[in-house]
Short mmCIF file of C-alpha atoms and ligand atoms in Angstrom, two decimals:
data_model
loop_
_atom_site.label_atom_id
_atom_site.label_comp_id
_atom_site.label_asym_id
_atom_site.label_seq_id
_atom_site.Cartn_x
_atom_site.Cartn_y
_atom_site.Cartn_z
CA MET A 1 119.89 115.99 111.82
CA ILE A 2 116.86 113.90 112.73
CA LYS A 3 114.16 113.66 110.13
CA ARG A 4 111.21 114.05 112.42
CA GLU A 5 108.56 113.64 109.81
CA ILE A 6 107.93 111.44 106.81
CA GLY A 7 105.67 113.20 104.31
CA SER A 8 103.97 116.62 104.38
CA ASP A 9 105.06 119.76 102.50
CA PHE A 10 108.43 120.07 100.83
CA TYR A 11 110.97 122.54 102.08
CA LEU A 12 114.39 123.52 100.81
CA SER A 13 116.73 121.31 102.84
CA ARG A 14 120.50 121.74 102.74
CA SER A 15 120.80 118.62 100.61
CA GLU A 16 118.43 119.92 97.98
CA THR A 17 119.82 123.20 96.78
CA GLY A 18 120.57 121.84 93.30
CA SER A 19 123.90 121.28 91.59
CA GLN A 20 126.14 123.86 89.92
CA GLN A 21 125.52 122.20 86.61
CA GLU A 22 122.38 122.88 84.70
CA ALA A 23 120.64 119.56 84.13
CA GLY A 24 118.01 121.26 82.02
CA PRO A 25 114.46 120.09 81.57
CA LEU A 26 113.68 116.44 80.97
CA ALA A 27 114.19 115.19 77.41
CA LEU A 28 110.44 114.79 76.88
CA GLU A 29 109.96 118.47 77.65
CA LEU A 30 112.57 119.45 75.08
CA SER A 31 110.92 117.41 72.36
CA LEU A 32 107.79 119.60 72.45
CA THR A 33 107.47 122.29 69.79
CA ASP A 34 106.82 125.07 72.34
CA ARG A 35 106.94 125.42 76.16
CA ARG A 36 105.83 127.77 78.93
CA TYR A 37 106.56 127.85 82.68
CA LEU A 38 103.70 129.08 84.83
CA SER A 39 103.06 129.43 88.52
CA SER A 40 100.90 126.32 88.96
CA GLY A 41 99.47 123.30 87.20
CA ARG A 42 95.98 124.80 87.05
CA GLN A 43 97.37 127.91 85.37
CA ALA A 44 99.21 125.69 82.88
CA ILE A 45 95.88 124.04 81.99
CA ARG A 46 94.30 127.46 81.54
CA TYR A 47 97.18 128.58 79.34
CA CYS A 48 96.47 125.62 77.02
CA LEU A 49 92.72 126.32 77.01
CA ARG A 50 93.35 129.98 76.15
CA ASP A 51 95.59 128.83 73.31
CA LEU A 52 92.68 127.04 71.66
CA GLY A 53 90.74 130.05 70.48
CA ALA A 54 87.20 129.40 69.28
CA VAL A 55 86.72 125.71 70.15
CA PRO A 56 83.30 124.88 71.70
CA LYS A 57 83.83 124.93 75.45
CA ARG A 58 82.86 121.42 76.42
CA ALA A 59 85.46 119.11 78.00
CA LEU A 60 85.73 115.53 79.21
CA LEU A 61 87.69 114.93 82.42
CA PRO A 62 88.36 111.87 84.62
CA GLU A 63 85.96 111.23 87.50
CA PHE A 64 88.95 110.62 89.72
CA THR A 65 90.75 113.94 89.72
CA CYS A 66 91.80 116.96 91.73
CA THR A 67 89.62 119.96 92.53
CA SER A 68 92.13 122.28 90.89
CA VAL A 69 91.83 120.52 87.51
CA ILE A 70 88.08 121.09 87.56
CA GLN A 71 88.61 124.67 88.76
CA ALA A 72 90.89 125.45 85.80
CA PHE A 73 88.19 124.47 83.29
CA LEU A 74 85.44 126.28 85.17
CA GLN A 75 87.53 129.45 85.28
CA GLU A 76 87.73 129.28 81.49
CA ASP A 77 83.92 128.86 81.27
CA TYR A 78 83.85 125.22 80.19
CA GLN A 79 80.96 122.82 80.57
CA LEU A 80 82.17 119.50 81.93
CA ALA A 81 81.50 115.82 81.41
CA PHE A 82 83.36 113.02 83.24
CA TYR A 83 84.53 109.52 82.40
CA PRO A 84 84.71 106.61 84.88
CA LEU A 85 87.79 104.43 85.55
CA ASP A 86 88.28 100.84 86.58
CA ARG A 87 89.50 99.84 90.04
CA ASP A 88 93.16 99.86 88.95
CA LEU A 89 92.76 103.39 87.56
CA GLY A 90 93.12 102.02 84.05
CA MET A 91 91.48 103.18 80.84
CA THR A 92 91.86 102.73 77.10
CA SER A 93 92.02 105.45 74.48
CA SER A 94 89.06 103.88 72.64
CA GLN A 95 86.90 104.25 75.78
CA LEU A 96 87.94 107.90 76.07
CA ILE A 97 87.22 108.60 72.41
CA GLU A 98 83.81 106.92 72.61
CA GLU A 99 82.93 108.85 75.76
CA ALA A 100 84.07 112.15 74.21
CA GLN A 101 81.83 111.51 71.21
CA LYS A 102 78.88 110.54 73.38
CA GLN A 103 79.29 113.68 75.50
CA ALA A 104 79.99 115.96 72.51
CA ALA A 105 83.24 117.04 74.20
CA ARG A 106 85.80 118.86 72.05
CA VAL A 107 88.57 118.84 74.68
CA LEU A 108 89.80 115.80 76.60
CA LEU A 109 92.12 115.88 79.62
CA PHE A 110 93.51 112.61 80.94
CA HIS A 111 96.13 111.90 83.57
CA PRO A 112 98.09 108.70 84.07
CA TYR A 113 98.05 107.97 87.81
CA PHE A 114 100.84 108.03 90.39
CA GLY A 115 103.60 107.69 87.77
CA PHE A 116 102.27 104.51 86.17
CA ASP A 117 101.20 103.95 82.59
CA SER A 118 97.47 103.72 83.17
CA LEU A 119 96.36 104.60 79.63
CA GLU A 120 96.33 101.84 77.02
CA MET A 121 96.51 103.30 73.51
CA ASP A 122 94.32 100.94 71.51
CA GLN A 123 93.03 103.64 69.14
CA ALA A 124 94.58 106.86 67.86
CA PHE A 125 93.02 110.11 69.09
CA PRO A 126 91.01 111.77 66.28
CA GLU A 127 92.25 115.07 64.85
CA ASP A 128 89.16 117.03 65.88
CA LEU A 129 89.55 116.18 69.59
CA VAL A 130 91.94 118.45 71.49
CA VAL A 131 93.86 116.22 73.91
CA ILE A 132 95.68 117.46 77.02
CA HIS A 133 97.99 115.00 78.75
CA ASP A 134 98.17 116.09 82.37
CA ALA A 135 101.51 114.64 83.47
CA SER A 136 101.32 116.09 87.00
CA GLN A 137 101.49 112.61 88.50
CA SER A 138 103.78 111.07 85.87
CA PHE A 139 106.13 113.93 85.13
CA ALA A 140 109.36 111.91 85.43
CA SER A 141 108.03 108.72 83.83
CA ASN A 142 108.85 108.26 80.20
CA LEU A 143 105.26 108.34 78.96
CA SER A 144 104.08 109.96 75.78
CA TYR A 145 101.02 109.17 73.71
CA PRO A 146 100.47 109.74 69.99
CA GLY A 147 97.88 112.27 68.95
CA VAL A 148 98.19 114.42 72.10
CA ASP A 149 98.13 118.20 71.55
CA TYR A 150 99.35 119.55 74.91
CA ARG A 151 101.35 118.22 77.85
CA MET A 152 101.16 119.96 81.21
CA VAL A 153 102.58 119.36 84.69
CA SER A 154 102.22 120.73 88.20
CA ILE A 155 105.94 121.02 88.89
CA ARG A 156 105.24 122.01 92.51
CA LYS A 157 104.35 118.40 93.32
CA TRP A 158 107.83 117.04 92.63
CA GLY A 159 110.26 118.93 94.80
CA PRO A 160 110.97 122.08 96.80
CA PHE A 161 109.89 124.52 94.11
CA SER A 162 108.09 127.49 95.60
CA ASP A 163 105.78 127.46 92.60
CA GLY A 164 105.73 125.91 89.17
CA GLY A 165 103.61 124.59 86.37
CA PHE A 166 104.63 123.60 82.88
CA CYS A 167 102.79 123.37 79.60
CA GLY A 168 104.04 122.41 76.21
CA LYS A 169 102.54 121.99 72.79
CA TRP A 170 103.25 119.27 70.22
CA THR A 171 101.55 120.96 67.29
CA GLY A 172 103.40 124.25 66.75
CA PRO A 173 103.96 127.44 68.77
CA PHE A 174 101.58 128.81 71.42
CA ARG A 175 99.60 131.90 70.47
CA ASP A 176 101.10 135.01 72.03
CA GLN A 177 99.45 135.61 75.44
CA GLY A 178 101.76 138.47 76.41
CA GLN A 179 104.42 138.64 79.10
CA LEU A 180 103.22 137.22 82.43
CA PRO A 181 104.38 138.64 85.78
CA ASP A 182 105.67 136.26 88.43
CA ASP A 183 103.62 135.73 91.58
CA ARG A 184 105.71 137.54 94.21
CA GLU A 185 103.15 137.19 96.99
CA VAL A 186 102.72 133.41 96.75
CA ASN A 187 106.45 132.83 96.37
CA ARG A 188 107.37 135.04 99.29
CA LEU A 189 105.03 133.09 101.55
CA VAL A 190 106.26 129.69 100.39
CA GLN A 191 109.93 130.68 100.61
CA GLU A 192 109.35 131.95 104.14
CA ALA A 193 107.58 128.68 105.02
CA TYR A 194 110.54 126.71 103.59
CA ALA A 195 113.02 128.67 105.70
CA LEU A 196 110.99 128.18 108.90
CA LYS A 197 110.50 124.48 108.21
CA ALA A 198 114.22 123.98 107.50
CA ALA A 199 115.08 125.68 110.81
CA TYR A 200 112.56 123.49 112.64
CA ILE A 201 113.53 120.17 111.05
CA GLU A 202 117.27 120.68 110.73
CA ALA A 203 118.05 122.74 113.83
CA GLY A 204 115.03 122.18 116.09
CA GLN A 205 114.26 125.92 116.09
CA GLY A 206 110.87 127.61 116.04
CA ASP A 207 107.52 125.86 115.86
CA LYS A 208 105.49 123.95 113.38
CA ALA A 209 102.34 126.06 113.53
CA SER A 210 104.05 129.11 112.04
CA TYR A 211 105.24 127.45 108.84
CA LEU A 212 102.02 125.47 108.42
CA ASP A 213 100.13 128.72 108.58
CA LEU A 214 102.32 130.23 105.85
CA TYR A 215 101.82 127.21 103.57
CA ARG A 216 98.08 127.52 104.10
CA GLN A 217 98.10 131.21 103.27
CA ALA A 218 100.11 130.57 100.10
CA LEU A 219 97.73 127.82 98.95
CA THR A 220 94.69 129.95 99.61
CA LEU A 221 96.18 132.77 97.53
CA LEU A 222 97.14 130.38 94.74
CA SER A 223 93.66 128.84 94.62
CA GLY A 224 92.03 132.25 94.39
CA ARG A 225 94.17 133.52 91.53
CA GLU A 226 92.12 134.76 88.59
CA GLY A 227 95.09 135.81 86.45
CA LEU A 228 98.00 133.81 85.07
CA TYR A 229 101.55 134.18 86.39
CA ALA A 230 104.96 132.99 85.23
CA MET A 231 107.00 130.57 87.36
CA ASP A 232 109.19 132.31 89.92
CA PRO A 233 112.75 132.78 88.51
CA GLN A 234 114.41 131.27 91.62
CA ALA A 235 112.12 128.23 91.54
CA ARG A 236 112.76 127.83 87.83
CA ASP A 237 116.51 128.02 88.34
CA LEU A 238 116.35 125.26 90.95
CA TYR A 239 114.17 123.24 88.60
CA LEU A 240 116.78 123.52 85.85
CA HIS A 241 119.55 122.40 88.23
CA TYR A 242 117.64 119.63 89.95
CA ASP A 243 119.05 116.11 89.96
CA TRP A 244 116.16 114.24 88.35
CA GLU A 245 118.19 111.08 87.93
CA ALA A 246 118.79 110.79 91.68
CA MET A 247 115.16 111.71 92.35
CA GLY A 248 113.93 108.89 90.11
CA GLN A 249 116.24 106.33 91.67
CA LYS A 250 115.21 107.22 95.21
CA ARG A 251 111.51 107.13 94.48
CA ARG A 252 111.80 103.79 92.72
CA ALA A 253 113.87 102.27 95.53
CA ASN A 254 111.41 103.54 98.16
CA TYR A 255 108.46 102.21 96.20
CA GLN A 256 110.13 98.77 95.95
CA ALA A 257 110.88 98.86 99.69
CA LEU A 258 107.18 99.41 100.46
CA LEU A 259 106.11 96.75 97.95
CA ALA A 260 108.23 94.31 99.96
CA TYR A 261 106.04 94.85 103.04
CA PRO A 262 104.60 91.36 103.60
CA ARG A 263 101.20 92.23 105.10
CA TRP A 264 99.45 94.33 102.49
CA SER A 265 96.59 91.89 102.21
CA ASP A 266 95.82 92.46 105.93
CA LEU A 267 95.60 96.21 105.36
CA GLY A 268 93.79 96.48 102.05
CA GLN A 269 94.68 96.23 98.38
CA LEU A 270 97.51 97.60 96.31
CA ILE A 271 96.67 99.60 93.21
CA PHE A 272 99.99 99.17 91.39
CA PRO A 273 101.45 95.93 92.80
CA GLN A 274 104.52 95.97 90.52
CA LEU A 275 107.11 98.48 89.45
CA ASP A 276 108.75 96.53 86.70
CA ARG A 277 109.43 99.14 84.00
CA GLU A 278 112.72 100.97 84.48
CA ASP A 279 111.35 104.18 82.97
CA LEU A 280 108.54 104.77 85.50
CA VAL A 281 108.98 107.10 88.47
CA PRO A 282 106.19 106.88 91.07
CA LEU A 283 104.73 109.93 92.77
CA TYR A 284 103.39 108.17 95.87
CA PHE A 285 102.58 104.64 97.03
CA PRO A 286 98.77 104.36 96.72
CA PHE A 287 96.61 101.63 98.21
CA TYR A 288 93.01 100.93 99.21
CA VAL A 289 92.49 100.70 102.95
CA GLY A 290 89.79 98.21 103.93
CA ALA A 291 86.35 99.73 104.44
CA GLY A 292 86.02 102.26 107.24
CA ARG A 293 89.65 102.03 108.43
CA ARG A 294 91.25 104.81 106.43
CA ASP A 295 90.88 107.66 108.90
CA GLN A 296 91.98 105.43 111.74
CA LEU A 297 95.13 104.27 109.94
CA GLN A 298 95.92 107.81 108.80
CA ALA A 299 95.60 109.11 112.37
CA PHE A 300 97.73 106.25 113.69
CA LEU A 301 100.49 107.08 111.21
CA ILE A 302 100.36 110.78 112.13
CA GLY A 303 101.01 109.65 115.69
CA ARG A 304 104.26 108.18 114.34
CA ASP A 305 105.11 111.37 112.40
CA ILE A 306 104.24 109.72 109.11
CA TYR A 307 101.96 111.86 106.94
CA ALA A 308 99.97 109.76 104.47
CA PRO A 309 97.62 112.03 102.52
CA VAL A 310 94.33 111.23 100.82
CA ILE A 311 94.92 111.84 97.13
CA TRP A 312 92.31 113.00 96.40
CA PRO A 313 89.29 113.85 98.55
CA CYS A 314 86.20 113.93 96.33
CA PRO A 315 85.88 117.46 94.82
CA ASP A 316 82.64 119.22 95.89
CA TYR A 317 81.69 119.59 92.23
CA LEU A 318 81.67 115.79 91.84
CA LYS A 319 79.98 115.17 95.19
CA MET A 320 77.01 117.06 93.82
CA ARG A 321 76.98 115.30 90.45
CA GLY A 322 77.77 111.80 91.73
CA VAL A 323 80.39 109.37 90.39
CA SER A 324 80.47 105.72 89.33
CA PRO A 325 80.61 103.13 92.17
CA GLN A 326 84.26 102.17 91.53
CA VAL A 327 85.39 105.80 91.61
CA ALA A 328 83.29 106.43 94.76
CA ARG A 329 85.24 103.57 96.36
CA LEU A 330 88.52 105.19 95.30
CA TYR A 331 87.61 108.48 96.94
CA GLN A 332 86.49 106.68 100.10
CA GLU A 333 89.32 104.19 100.50
CA ILE A 334 92.50 105.48 98.91
CA LEU A 335 95.49 106.45 101.02
CA VAL A 336 99.00 107.17 99.76
CA LEU A 337 102.36 106.78 101.47
CA PRO A 338 105.23 109.21 100.85
CA ILE A 339 108.17 107.74 98.93
CA ASP A 340 109.81 110.89 97.62
CA GLN A 341 113.47 111.77 97.26
CA ARG A 342 113.76 113.08 100.83
CA TYR A 343 113.50 109.54 102.19
CA GLY A 344 115.50 106.34 102.13
CA ARG A 345 115.64 102.78 103.38
CA GLN A 346 115.42 103.62 107.10
CA ASP A 347 112.35 105.75 106.56
CA MET A 348 110.65 102.97 104.63
CA GLU A 349 111.55 100.55 107.46
CA ARG A 350 109.93 102.99 109.87
CA ILE A 351 106.77 102.80 107.75
CA HIS A 352 106.89 98.95 107.80
CA GLN A 353 107.20 99.05 111.58
CA ALA A 354 104.32 101.51 111.95
CA LEU A 355 102.06 99.39 109.73
CA ASP A 356 102.96 96.29 111.77
CA ASP A 357 102.16 98.14 114.99
CA TYR A 358 98.84 99.32 113.59
CA LEU A 359 97.86 95.76 112.66
CA GLU A 360 98.99 94.45 116.07
CA GLY A 361 96.83 97.08 117.73
CA GLU A 362 93.83 95.96 115.72
CA VAL A 363 94.38 92.35 116.77
CA LYS A 364 94.60 93.42 120.44
CA ASP A 365 91.37 95.40 120.12
CA LEU A 366 89.63 92.26 118.91
CA VAL A 367 90.62 90.03 121.85
C1 PLP B 401 96.60 115.73 88.23
C2 PLP B 401 96.70 117.17 88.61
N1 PLP B 401 96.69 118.10 87.65
C3 PLP B 401 96.79 119.43 87.94
C4 PLP B 401 96.88 119.86 89.24
C5 PLP B 401 96.96 121.34 89.52
O1 PLP B 401 98.23 121.67 89.96
P1 PLP B 401 98.47 122.96 90.90
O2 PLP B 401 98.08 122.58 92.27
O3 PLP B 401 99.95 123.21 90.75
O4 PLP B 401 97.63 124.04 90.33
C6 PLP B 401 96.88 118.93 90.27
C7 PLP B 401 96.95 119.37 91.66
O5 PLP B 401 96.97 118.63 92.60
C8 PLP B 401 96.80 117.55 89.96
O6 PLP B 401 96.80 116.63 90.92
#
């Protein structure tokens, strides 16, 4: 069947129904002392925060982050402070520790970006700082940092799982938070959207608007959830049977194929210009688009059925507070290309061609 689109929401294609054999969670996940599977990443963060008991509710988060990370802390009544990042999204643990002390934060959440190791550990985290490693963007990369208390992931970002968040603890068992129900409503909507999208993409049946509407409804419900829910059993089963090895290889190969595009300097600037470590699995291919051209390039790519999202738009909460100039530039200029396991060499060549055509068009406009 024709793959009409590159990017956009996952759906359960025929090639992705998992293997008979249980692959189990990744080794890193098994090395934690306790684990929980929730409906979403934000709920996994909240599960960790609820585990803490009577810690003063003041947290330090990255300035470059997702609305739902901020939302999770606000739902648990935290006051927030933010730390800046450099233009390559890098930071050192000593900077984070210093900032946490300055801001009197007792909880720190950090996330390595897009699958790369963007935290340099030049100082051990102190015992009295609760540290959450949000591995939502680096779930399949072999990254672990000493002195971290919790690891969490938005599993939903990595494949056709109708919901899913993970949290684990390095320092003993979680406190009992009772049995959580699964989120039938959200999962029903997403599973229906998957089925409609599969019919549309693989058999040319139905229309796009109907599954997009279901995805939207599901996301709206998920964002409004006040309670915590367990991961859907069907989604969890697929997760445990998923071929992570093949996923990692495909993403790495696609990333390398885009790195080989010869005209990046005409378009903007790469953020991670090398993928040299074998144990890193990228989430997307991020780059800065030269000033003022992002929306235009994004629209051009949509015209070619290539969906390059902005990860992330600036959360309203941070728009009001303001961010450092380098993070403001990130929010204004970042665009990411899809490189996930659904795609291969031909798709990446299609992206090369589309980028060439975009640049040609710009040259024509100038003459
Ligand atoms: C880094 C990061 N952490 C946590 C989350 C929250 O995950 P979810 O959308 O599954 O609640 C997101 C969502 O985009 C994220 O990007």
